Amino acid sequence: MFSFYHISLFLSVLVVSISKASSLPNWSLVLEEDFTSPYRVYVSVPTEETDGHRRGRIEELLKKHIAKRETNPDEELSVQYAMVDTSSDYFTKNFQAHTRADDPLPYPGLRLFNMENGEYMQPDWQILLADFNTEIERLVVNFETVASQTADIREDDDGVSVLHSKNMDVALLTTKHLLANFYAPWCQYSQAMAPIIAKANENLKEMQKQNLLAGLGIGIGKVDIDVERGLLQRHDIKQYPTLKFMDDDGSSRAYDGADTNAAQILSHLITTATGVADIKDEESTSAFVDRVKAIDAQFVAEGGQERSVVVLLVLGGETFDAKLDMAKKHMGRNAFVAVVQDQALAGNVLSEFGAKPTTDVALAPGALFIVTHSGTSVTAESPPYHAITTSDELYTWIFSASYPAVDRFDPTRASGQGYRMRSGPIKDVMILVADESSKDFESLKGSLASVAESKRAGAVYLFADKSEERLEGILSNAFEGSPGGPTYPCVVLFNLDQEYSAQTIVGADNITAEKIEGLFNDAKIAKQNDKGWGEL
């Protein structure tokens, strides 16, 4: 179970620095009226008459905690403690003031005050006596952290900016686009995200060093929610880790891309911050191409199959404005969007990525090109591709262009394929299942690839060896009622939302490009007949 506490301000004061103790820290247990340090911890305890045994136990644990802190050579703050009877006026005045009116006043209760600036912390959960030492230690450490914070921005050991309530606004003054990782130190998912964020930050700084991101003002930081309750509420953080884009106008929005590796995160951040690139000469062409290729090099280094997508729009024509509006909606989804001033430059950009326009579409004003993962280019007007006339259709093409036309079945978090299939816009999946050691396999895979290239956004195209155990559920549903179960080799087309019954082709002689493409028509008929096929 996780816990939170409030960090609030008595005074509306921006604190840039705090004073340190001039001598060795004075860790002590004093009477409440004898405080000399501005850093104070109040511990509520029952009276002797109410529960003397519990009071004595709390005092014993508190003294052990203080003794441990006194032996720490790294302590810089003088923190003093006082036990406050629950029957005292001080308890009523101070503890009730920081407790919701309908809540009980539990003990041991804790209030941590910095009298220099009015900051305080309080747990909003009841601390069990068995957990007292652990909780007070953690809270005091966090209290010291907040008390020591200034408007300066420091970096952790991985070079990631450490953000908090006193320097967040400063960070946004110097950074137009900031990706903030809101994390909890005790959360296993936050711990898994930490090295990914560190790698993304390392790659970002390398690109900045190479002057590939000039003028973009991009940064990456992290926020410890165990310390920063105020920022947690301000940015509506409900789970950990949470990645948020923060702009220099103070607004924030959720990161909605893949996050299984650093390249995915950095690509999403850069494409969001870039906006529409204006390619008007050789210099701007080189800057755009170099930026995209640098991101793709990171994807290659990660070992995954994902790549950036280039959406190229030639200036001019009656449909230009409508297409540009569509493209703008999908910046940040690994899509680098650019407007090219003339046809010659458009041809140069396409050639830089090993792509060329299809033979039946000229580089005319208003032409829209999507450079696919395989280096081919797709256009909105070019048959046999489905015409791109809506924003949703464009997103589907961008999404499909991020990956190979045909990929190995591997729905794990590490591959990102599972995320792609669950959250992406393409819900039809076509998979070839065969003996990969057979002499026919490459030919069968080639037939699937031919369909995948011609109907790129029609489905997620996969292949797998017949020994793949994770396909058992899919195949058992697809071949339900068939004597002896699945027959290999086979091609199966199914819908993740179960909109139609699975369609199959079996036998090497039947697995041709023409028959594979025919499965889409079969699926349409099955969908019209409203045939569900159970749980995957």
Coordinates of C-alpha atoms in Angstrom, one line a residue:
M1 CA 0.0 0.0 0.0
F2 CA 1.3 3.4 -0.8
S3 CA 1.0 6.6 1.1
F4 CA 0.8 10.3 0.5
Y5 CA 1.3 13.4 2.5
H6 CA 0.5 17.1 1.9
I7 CA 3.0 19.7 1.1
S8 CA 1.4 23.1 1.6
L9 CA 2.3 26.8 2.2
F10 CA 1.2 28.9 5.1
L11 CA 2.6 31.9 3.3
S12 CA 2.7 32.8 -0.4
V13 CA 6.4 33.2 -0.5
L14 CA 8.8 32.0 -3.2
V15 CA 11.8 30.5 -1.3
V16 CA 15.1 30.6 -3.2
S17 CA 17.3 29.4 -0.4
I18 CA 17.2 28.3 3.2
S19 CA 19.7 28.9 6.1
K20 CA 21.7 26.0 7.3
A21 CA 22.6 25.4 11.0
S22 CA 25.7 27.3 11.8
S23 CA 27.0 24.5 14.0
L24 CA 26.6 20.7 14.2
P25 CA 22.9 19.6 13.8
N26 CA 21.0 19.8 17.1
W27 CA 18.8 16.7 17.0
S28 CA 16.8 16.7 20.2
L29 CA 13.5 15.9 21.9
V30 CA 12.3 19.1 23.6
L31 CA 9.2 20.6 25.1
E32 CA 7.0 22.3 22.5
E33 CA 7.7 25.7 24.1
D34 CA 11.5 25.2 24.0
F35 CA 11.9 24.9 20.2
T36 CA 15.0 26.8 19.0
S37 CA 15.3 25.3 15.5
P38 CA 13.0 26.4 12.6
Y39 CA 12.8 22.8 11.6
R40 CA 10.3 21.1 13.8
V41 CA 8.6 17.7 14.1
Y42 CA 5.5 17.3 16.2
V43 CA 4.5 13.8 17.3
S44 CA 1.1 13.4 18.9
V45 CA 0.8 11.0 21.7
P46 CA -1.9 9.9 24.2
T47 CA -1.8 11.1 27.7
E48 CA -0.4 9.0 30.5
E49 CA -4.0 8.5 31.8
T50 CA -5.4 7.5 28.4
D51 CA -2.7 5.0 27.3
G52 CA 0.5 5.3 29.2
H53 CA 2.0 2.1 27.7
R54 CA 1.5 3.3 24.1
R55 CA 2.8 6.8 25.0
G56 CA 6.0 5.2 26.4
R57 CA 6.5 3.0 23.4
I58 CA 6.2 6.0 21.0
E59 CA 8.7 8.0 23.1
E60 CA 11.1 5.0 23.1
L61 CA 10.9 4.7 19.3
L62 CA 11.2 8.4 18.8
K63 CA 14.4 8.5 20.9
K64 CA 15.9 5.7 18.8
H65 CA 15.1 7.5 15.7
I66 CA 16.8 10.7 17.0
A67 CA 19.8 8.8 18.1
K68 CA 20.2 7.2 14.7
R69 CA 19.9 10.6 13.0
E70 CA 22.5 12.2 15.3
T71 CA 25.1 9.7 14.2
N72 CA 24.7 10.6 10.5
P73 CA 27.7 12.7 9.4
D74 CA 25.8 14.0 6.4
E75 CA 23.1 15.8 8.3
E76 CA 23.1 19.5 7.8
L77 CA 19.8 20.7 9.3
S78 CA 19.0 21.1 13.0
V79 CA 15.7 19.3 13.5
Q80 CA 14.0 19.2 16.8
Y81 CA 11.1 17.0 18.0
A82 CA 8.3 17.5 20.5
M83 CA 5.7 15.1 21.8
V84 CA 2.2 16.7 22.0
D85 CA -0.5 15.4 24.2
T86 CA -3.8 14.8 22.4
S87 CA -5.5 16.6 25.3
S88 CA -3.4 19.8 25.0
D89 CA -4.5 23.0 23.4
Y90 CA -1.5 22.9 21.1
F91 CA -2.7 19.6 19.7
T92 CA -6.2 20.9 19.2
K93 CA -4.9 24.1 17.5
N94 CA -2.2 22.7 15.3
F95 CA -3.2 19.1 14.5
Q96 CA -6.9 19.9 13.8
A97 CA -5.8 22.8 11.6
H98 CA -4.1 20.3 9.3
T99 CA -6.5 17.5 9.4
R100 CA -9.8 17.2 7.4
A101 CA -12.7 18.0 9.7
D102 CA -14.4 14.6 9.3
D103 CA -11.1 12.7 10.0
P104 CA -10.1 11.2 13.3
L105 CA -7.0 12.5 15.0
P106 CA -4.8 9.4 15.1
Y107 CA -1.7 8.9 17.1
P108 CA 1.1 8.7 16.6
G109 CA 0.4 11.6 14.3
L110 CA 3.2 13.7 12.6
R111 CA 3.5 17.3 11.6
L112 CA 6.7 18.6 10.1
F113 CA 7.2 22.3 10.0
N114 CA 9.7 24.7 8.4
M115 CA 9.1 27.9 10.3
E116 CA 11.3 29.9 8.0
N117 CA 8.9 29.8 5.2
G118 CA 5.7 28.2 6.5
E119 CA 6.0 24.9 4.6
Y120 CA 4.7 21.9 6.3
M121 CA 4.2 18.2 5.7
Q122 CA 1.7 15.8 7.1
P123 CA 0.8 12.2 6.5
D124 CA -2.9 11.8 5.5
W125 CA -2.9 8.2 6.6
Q126 CA -2.8 6.5 10.0
I127 CA 0.7 5.3 10.9
L128 CA 0.7 1.9 12.6
L129 CA 3.0 1.8 15.7
A130 CA 4.9 -1.1 14.1
D131 CA 5.7 1.1 11.1
F132 CA 6.6 4.2 13.1
N133 CA 10.3 4.1 12.8
T134 CA 10.2 3.4 9.0
E135 CA 7.6 6.1 8.3
I136 CA 9.1 8.9 10.4
E137 CA 12.6 8.2 8.9
R138 CA 11.2 8.4 5.4
L139 CA 9.1 11.5 6.1
V140 CA 12.0 13.4 7.8
V141 CA 14.3 12.6 4.9
N142 CA 11.7 14.0 2.5
F143 CA 11.2 17.0 4.8
E144 CA 14.9 17.7 4.6
T145 CA 14.8 17.4 0.9
V146 CA 12.1 20.0 0.6
A147 CA 13.7 22.3 3.1
S148 CA 17.0 22.1 1.1
Q149 CA 15.3 22.8 -2.3
T150 CA 16.1 26.0 -4.2
A151 CA 15.1 27.4 -7.6
D152 CA 18.4 26.0 -9.0
I153 CA 18.0 23.0 -11.3
R154 CA 20.4 20.1 -10.4
E155 CA 20.8 16.9 -12.2
D156 CA 20.9 13.3 -10.8
D157 CA 23.7 10.9 -11.5
D158 CA 22.2 10.1 -14.9
G159 CA 22.0 13.7 -15.9
V160 CA 18.2 14.0 -15.6
S161 CA 16.9 17.3 -14.2
V162 CA 15.4 16.9 -10.7
L163 CA 12.2 18.9 -10.7
H164 CA 10.1 20.1 -7.8
S165 CA 7.8 22.9 -6.8
K166 CA 10.5 25.5 -6.3
N167 CA 12.3 25.1 -9.7
M168 CA 9.5 23.8 -12.0
D169 CA 8.7 27.3 -13.2
V170 CA 12.4 28.1 -13.7
A171 CA 12.8 25.0 -15.8
L172 CA 9.9 26.0 -18.0
L173 CA 11.4 29.4 -18.5
T174 CA 14.5 27.9 -20.1
T175 CA 12.8 24.9 -21.8
K176 CA 9.9 25.2 -24.2
H177 CA 9.0 21.6 -24.1
L178 CA 9.6 19.5 -21.0
L179 CA 8.9 15.8 -20.6
A180 CA 8.5 15.1 -16.8
N181 CA 8.6 11.6 -15.3
F182 CA 6.4 11.6 -12.2
Y183 CA 7.6 8.6 -10.3
A184 CA 7.5 6.9 -6.9
P185 CA 10.8 5.5 -5.6
W186 CA 9.1 2.5 -4.1
C187 CA 7.1 1.6 -7.2
Q188 CA 8.6 -1.3 -9.2
Y189 CA 7.2 0.2 -12.5
S190 CA 8.8 3.5 -11.7
Q191 CA 12.1 1.7 -11.0
A192 CA 11.8 0.0 -14.4
M193 CA 11.1 3.3 -16.2
A194 CA 14.1 5.1 -14.6
P195 CA 16.8 3.6 -16.9
I196 CA 14.6 4.2 -20.0
I197 CA 14.2 7.9 -19.1
A198 CA 17.9 8.2 -18.3
K199 CA 18.8 6.7 -21.7
A200 CA 16.3 9.0 -23.5
N201 CA 17.9 12.0 -21.7
E202 CA 21.4 10.8 -22.7
N203 CA 20.3 10.5 -26.4
L204 CA 18.6 13.9 -26.2
K205 CA 21.8 15.6 -25.0
E206 CA 23.8 13.9 -27.7
M207 CA 21.5 15.2 -30.4
Q208 CA 21.7 18.6 -28.9
K209 CA 25.4 18.4 -28.8
Q210 CA 25.3 17.6 -32.6
N211 CA 23.1 20.7 -33.1
L212 CA 20.3 18.5 -34.4
L213 CA 17.6 20.1 -32.3
A214 CA 18.5 23.8 -32.6
G215 CA 15.8 26.1 -31.5
L216 CA 13.5 23.4 -30.1
G217 CA 14.1 23.9 -26.4
I218 CA 13.5 20.3 -25.3
G219 CA 14.3 18.9 -21.9
I220 CA 13.7 15.8 -19.7
G221 CA 13.2 15.9 -16.0
K222 CA 11.8 13.8 -13.1
V223 CA 9.5 14.5 -10.1
D224 CA 9.6 12.4 -7.0
I225 CA 5.9 12.2 -6.0
D226 CA 6.8 11.0 -2.5
V227 CA 8.1 14.5 -1.9
E228 CA 6.1 16.6 -4.3
R229 CA 2.5 16.2 -3.3
G230 CA 1.6 19.7 -4.6
L231 CA 2.8 18.9 -8.1
L232 CA 1.1 15.6 -8.0
Q233 CA -2.3 17.3 -7.5
R234 CA -1.5 20.2 -9.8
H235 CA -0.8 17.9 -12.8
D236 CA -3.5 15.3 -11.9
I237 CA -1.2 12.4 -11.5
K238 CA -3.1 9.2 -10.6
Q239 CA -0.6 6.4 -11.2
Y240 CA 3.1 5.9 -11.3
P241 CA 5.1 6.3 -13.3
T242 CA 3.3 9.0 -15.4
L243 CA 5.0 10.8 -18.2
K244 CA 3.7 14.3 -19.0
F245 CA 4.5 16.9 -21.6
M246 CA 4.9 20.3 -20.0
D247 CA 5.0 23.5 -22.1
D248 CA 6.4 26.9 -21.3
D249 CA 2.9 28.3 -20.9
G250 CA 2.5 26.1 -17.8
S251 CA 0.1 23.6 -19.4
S252 CA 0.6 19.9 -19.3
R253 CA -0.8 16.9 -21.1
A254 CA -0.4 13.2 -20.9
Y255 CA 2.2 11.4 -22.9
D256 CA 0.3 9.0 -25.1
G257 CA 3.0 7.1 -27.0
A258 CA 4.8 3.8 -26.5
D259 CA 7.3 3.8 -23.6
T260 CA 9.1 0.4 -23.8
N261 CA 12.4 2.0 -24.9
A262 CA 14.2 5.3 -24.9
A263 CA 14.0 5.7 -28.7
Q264 CA 10.2 5.6 -28.6
I265 CA 10.0 8.2 -25.9
L266 CA 12.5 10.6 -27.5
S267 CA 11.0 10.3 -30.9
H268 CA 7.6 11.1 -29.5
L269 CA 9.0 14.1 -27.6
I270 CA 10.9 15.5 -30.5
T271 CA 8.1 15.1 -33.1
T272 CA 5.7 16.8 -30.6
A273 CA 8.1 19.7 -30.1
T274 CA 9.1 20.0 -33.8
G275 CA 5.8 21.0 -35.3
V276 CA 5.6 21.2 -39.0
A277 CA 9.1 21.6 -40.6
D278 CA 9.4 24.0 -43.4
I279 CA 11.7 22.6 -46.1
K280 CA 12.6 25.4 -48.5
D281 CA 16.3 24.8 -49.4
E282 CA 19.2 22.3 -49.1
E283 CA 20.1 23.5 -45.6
S284 CA 16.6 22.9 -44.2
T285 CA 16.4 19.6 -46.1
S286 CA 19.7 18.4 -44.5
A287 CA 18.5 19.5 -41.0
F288 CA 15.2 17.6 -41.3
V289 CA 16.8 14.4 -42.8
D290 CA 19.6 14.3 -40.2
R291 CA 17.1 14.7 -37.3
V292 CA 15.0 11.8 -38.6
K293 CA 18.0 9.6 -39.3
A294 CA 19.4 10.2 -35.8
I295 CA 16.2 9.0 -34.2
D296 CA 16.1 6.0 -36.5
A297 CA 19.7 5.1 -35.5
Q298 CA 18.4 5.0 -31.9
F299 CA 15.6 2.7 -32.8
V300 CA 18.2 0.4 -34.5
A301 CA 20.4 0.5 -31.4
E302 CA 17.4 -0.5 -29.2
G303 CA 17.0 -3.6 -31.3
G304 CA 13.4 -3.1 -32.1
Q305 CA 11.5 -2.9 -35.4
E306 CA 9.9 0.5 -34.9
R307 CA 11.0 3.5 -37.0
S308 CA 10.1 7.2 -37.4
V309 CA 7.6 8.1 -40.1
V310 CA 8.0 11.0 -42.6
V311 CA 4.8 12.7 -43.7
L312 CA 5.7 15.0 -46.6
L313 CA 3.3 17.5 -48.1
V314 CA 4.1 19.5 -51.3
L315 CA 3.1 23.1 -51.0
G316 CA 0.1 24.2 -53.2
G317 CA -3.0 22.7 -54.7
E318 CA -6.6 22.9 -53.7
T319 CA -6.4 20.2 -51.1
F320 CA -3.2 21.4 -49.4
D321 CA -4.8 23.1 -46.4
A322 CA -7.1 20.2 -45.6
K323 CA -4.2 17.7 -45.8
L324 CA -2.0 19.9 -43.6
D325 CA -4.7 20.1 -41.0
M326 CA -4.9 16.3 -41.0
A327 CA -1.2 16.0 -40.7
K328 CA -0.9 18.4 -37.8
K329 CA -3.3 16.3 -35.7
H330 CA -0.8 13.4 -35.7
M331 CA 2.5 15.2 -34.9
G332 CA 4.0 13.4 -31.9
R333 CA 3.0 9.9 -33.0
N334 CA 6.5 9.3 -34.3
A335 CA 5.6 11.3 -37.3
F336 CA 7.9 14.0 -38.7
V337 CA 5.7 16.3 -40.7
A338 CA 7.2 18.6 -43.3
V339 CA 5.9 21.0 -45.9
V340 CA 8.2 21.1 -49.0
Q341 CA 8.2 24.3 -51.0
D342 CA 8.5 22.7 -54.5
Q343 CA 8.4 19.4 -56.3
A344 CA 12.2 19.1 -56.8
L345 CA 12.9 19.4 -53.1
A346 CA 10.2 16.8 -52.4
G347 CA 12.0 14.4 -54.6
N348 CA 15.3 15.1 -52.9
V349 CA 13.8 14.4 -49.4
L350 CA 12.2 11.2 -50.6
S351 CA 15.5 10.0 -52.1
E352 CA 17.3 10.7 -48.8
F353 CA 15.2 8.0 -47.2
G354 CA 15.6 5.6 -50.1
A355 CA 12.0 6.2 -51.2
K356 CA 10.4 7.5 -54.4
P357 CA 6.9 8.4 -55.4
T358 CA 4.8 5.7 -57.0
T359 CA 5.0 5.8 -60.8
D360 CA 1.4 7.0 -61.4
V361 CA 1.6 10.0 -59.1
A362 CA 3.7 13.0 -59.9
L363 CA 5.3 15.3 -57.3
A364 CA 2.5 17.7 -57.9
P365 CA 1.5 20.6 -55.5
G366 CA -0.7 19.3 -52.8
A367 CA 0.7 15.7 -53.0
L368 CA 0.9 13.9 -49.7
F369 CA 3.6 11.2 -49.1
I370 CA 4.1 8.9 -46.2
V371 CA 7.5 7.2 -46.2
T372 CA 7.1 3.7 -44.9
H373 CA 9.4 1.6 -42.7
S374 CA 10.6 -0.3 -45.7
G375 CA 11.6 2.8 -47.6
T376 CA 8.8 2.9 -50.0
S377 CA 6.5 5.9 -50.2
V378 CA 2.7 5.9 -50.1
T379 CA 0.6 8.7 -51.4
A380 CA -3.0 9.7 -50.7
E381 CA -4.0 9.5 -54.3
S382 CA -2.2 6.4 -55.5
P383 CA -4.0 3.1 -56.2
P384 CA -3.9 0.3 -55.2
Y385 CA -3.6 2.0 -51.8
H386 CA -6.7 3.0 -50.0
A387 CA -7.2 6.8 -50.5
I388 CA -6.4 8.8 -47.4
T389 CA -9.3 11.2 -47.0
T390 CA -9.8 11.5 -43.2
S391 CA -7.7 12.2 -40.2
D392 CA -8.3 8.7 -38.8
E393 CA -7.2 7.1 -42.1
L394 CA -4.0 9.2 -42.0
Y395 CA -3.3 8.1 -38.5
T396 CA -3.8 4.4 -39.5
W397 CA -1.2 4.8 -42.3
I398 CA 1.2 6.6 -40.0
F399 CA 0.9 3.9 -37.4
S400 CA 1.4 1.1 -40.0
A401 CA 4.4 2.9 -41.6
S402 CA 6.2 2.8 -38.2
Y403 CA 6.8 -0.9 -38.4
P404 CA 7.9 -3.5 -41.0
A405 CA 5.2 -4.6 -43.4
V406 CA 5.6 -8.1 -42.0
D407 CA 6.9 -8.8 -38.6
R408 CA 7.6 -11.8 -36.4
F409 CA 4.8 -12.5 -33.8
D410 CA 6.1 -11.4 -30.4
P411 CA 3.5 -9.7 -28.3
T412 CA 5.8 -8.9 -25.4
R413 CA 6.4 -5.6 -23.7
A414 CA 10.1 -5.6 -24.8
S415 CA 9.2 -5.8 -28.5
G416 CA 6.4 -3.2 -28.2
Q417 CA 4.3 -5.3 -30.5
G418 CA 1.8 -6.0 -27.8
Y419 CA 1.3 -2.3 -27.2
R420 CA 0.9 -1.7 -30.9
M421 CA -1.8 -4.3 -31.3
R422 CA -3.7 -3.4 -28.1
S423 CA -3.7 0.4 -28.4
G424 CA -3.2 1.0 -32.1
P425 CA -5.9 1.9 -34.7
I426 CA -5.5 -1.4 -36.6
K427 CA -7.6 -4.1 -35.1
D428 CA -7.3 -6.7 -37.9
V429 CA -4.4 -9.2 -37.6
M430 CA -3.2 -11.5 -40.4
I431 CA -0.7 -14.1 -39.4
L432 CA 1.2 -16.8 -41.3
V433 CA 1.8 -19.9 -39.3
A434 CA 4.2 -22.5 -40.8
D435 CA 7.3 -24.6 -40.4
E436 CA 10.0 -22.0 -40.8
S437 CA 12.5 -24.8 -41.7
S438 CA 10.5 -25.9 -44.7
K439 CA 11.6 -25.1 -48.2
D440 CA 8.3 -23.3 -48.9
F441 CA 8.5 -20.9 -46.0
E442 CA 10.2 -17.9 -47.7
S443 CA 7.9 -18.2 -50.7
L444 CA 4.8 -18.2 -48.4
K445 CA 6.2 -15.3 -46.4
G446 CA 6.8 -13.5 -49.7
S447 CA 3.1 -13.9 -50.7
L448 CA 2.1 -12.4 -47.3
A449 CA 4.6 -9.5 -47.8
S450 CA 3.2 -8.7 -51.2
V451 CA -0.3 -8.2 -49.7
A452 CA 1.1 -6.3 -46.8
E453 CA 2.8 -3.8 -49.1
S454 CA -0.3 -3.3 -51.2
K455 CA -2.7 -3.1 -48.3
R456 CA -0.3 -1.6 -45.7
A457 CA -2.9 -0.2 -43.3
G458 CA -5.3 -3.1 -43.8
A459 CA -4.0 -5.2 -41.0
V460 CA -1.1 -6.0 -38.7
Y461 CA 0.9 -8.6 -40.7
L462 CA 2.8 -11.3 -38.7
F463 CA 4.4 -14.6 -39.2
A464 CA 5.3 -17.4 -36.7
D465 CA 6.7 -20.9 -36.5
K466 CA 4.0 -23.5 -35.9
S467 CA 5.7 -24.4 -32.6
E468 CA 4.8 -20.9 -31.2
E469 CA 2.9 -21.8 -28.0
R470 CA 1.5 -18.3 -27.5
L471 CA -0.7 -18.8 -30.6
E472 CA -2.6 -21.7 -29.1
G473 CA -5.6 -19.6 -28.1
I474 CA -5.8 -17.8 -31.5
L475 CA -5.5 -21.0 -33.5
S476 CA -7.9 -23.0 -31.3
N477 CA -10.6 -20.4 -31.9
A478 CA -9.8 -20.1 -35.6
F479 CA -10.0 -23.8 -36.2
E480 CA -12.8 -24.5 -33.7
G481 CA -14.8 -27.5 -35.0
S482 CA -12.1 -28.6 -37.4
P483 CA -11.2 -32.3 -36.9
G484 CA -7.6 -32.6 -35.7
G485 CA -7.3 -28.8 -35.0
P486 CA -5.1 -26.4 -36.9
T487 CA -3.5 -27.4 -40.2
Y488 CA -0.2 -26.0 -41.3
P489 CA 0.9 -24.0 -43.1
C490 CA -2.0 -21.6 -42.7
V491 CA -2.9 -17.9 -42.8
V492 CA -5.4 -16.6 -40.2
L493 CA -7.2 -13.3 -40.4
F494 CA -8.9 -12.2 -37.2
N495 CA -10.2 -9.1 -35.4
L496 CA -9.0 -8.1 -31.9
D497 CA -12.5 -6.7 -31.2
Q498 CA -14.1 -9.9 -32.4
E499 CA -16.1 -8.1 -35.1
Y500 CA -16.2 -11.2 -37.3
S501 CA -15.3 -14.9 -37.2
A502 CA -11.7 -15.8 -38.0
Q503 CA -10.9 -16.4 -41.7
T504 CA -8.3 -19.1 -42.7
I505 CA -6.4 -20.5 -45.6
V506 CA -4.6 -23.8 -45.3
G507 CA -2.1 -25.6 -47.4
A508 CA 1.0 -24.3 -49.2
D509 CA -0.7 -24.4 -52.7
N510 CA -3.5 -22.2 -51.5
I511 CA -1.3 -19.5 -49.8
T512 CA -1.0 -17.1 -52.7
A513 CA -1.1 -13.3 -52.7
E514 CA -4.5 -13.4 -54.5
K515 CA -6.1 -15.8 -52.0
I516 CA -4.6 -14.0 -49.0
E517 CA -6.0 -10.7 -50.2
G518 CA -9.4 -12.5 -50.7
L519 CA -9.5 -13.1 -46.9
F520 CA -10.4 -9.4 -46.5
N521 CA -13.5 -9.8 -48.6
D522 CA -14.4 -13.0 -46.6
A523 CA -14.0 -11.0 -43.4
K524 CA -16.4 -8.4 -44.7
I525 CA -19.0 -11.0 -45.4
A526 CA -18.5 -12.6 -42.0
K527 CA -18.8 -9.3 -40.3
Q528 CA -22.1 -8.6 -42.1
N529 CA -23.3 -12.0 -41.0
D530 CA -22.4 -10.9 -37.4
K531 CA -20.5 -14.1 -36.5
G532 CA -18.7 -13.7 -33.2
W533 CA -16.1 -16.3 -32.3
G534 CA -15.5 -16.1 -28.6
E535 CA -12.7 -14.9 -26.5
L536 CA -9.1 -14.9 -27.8

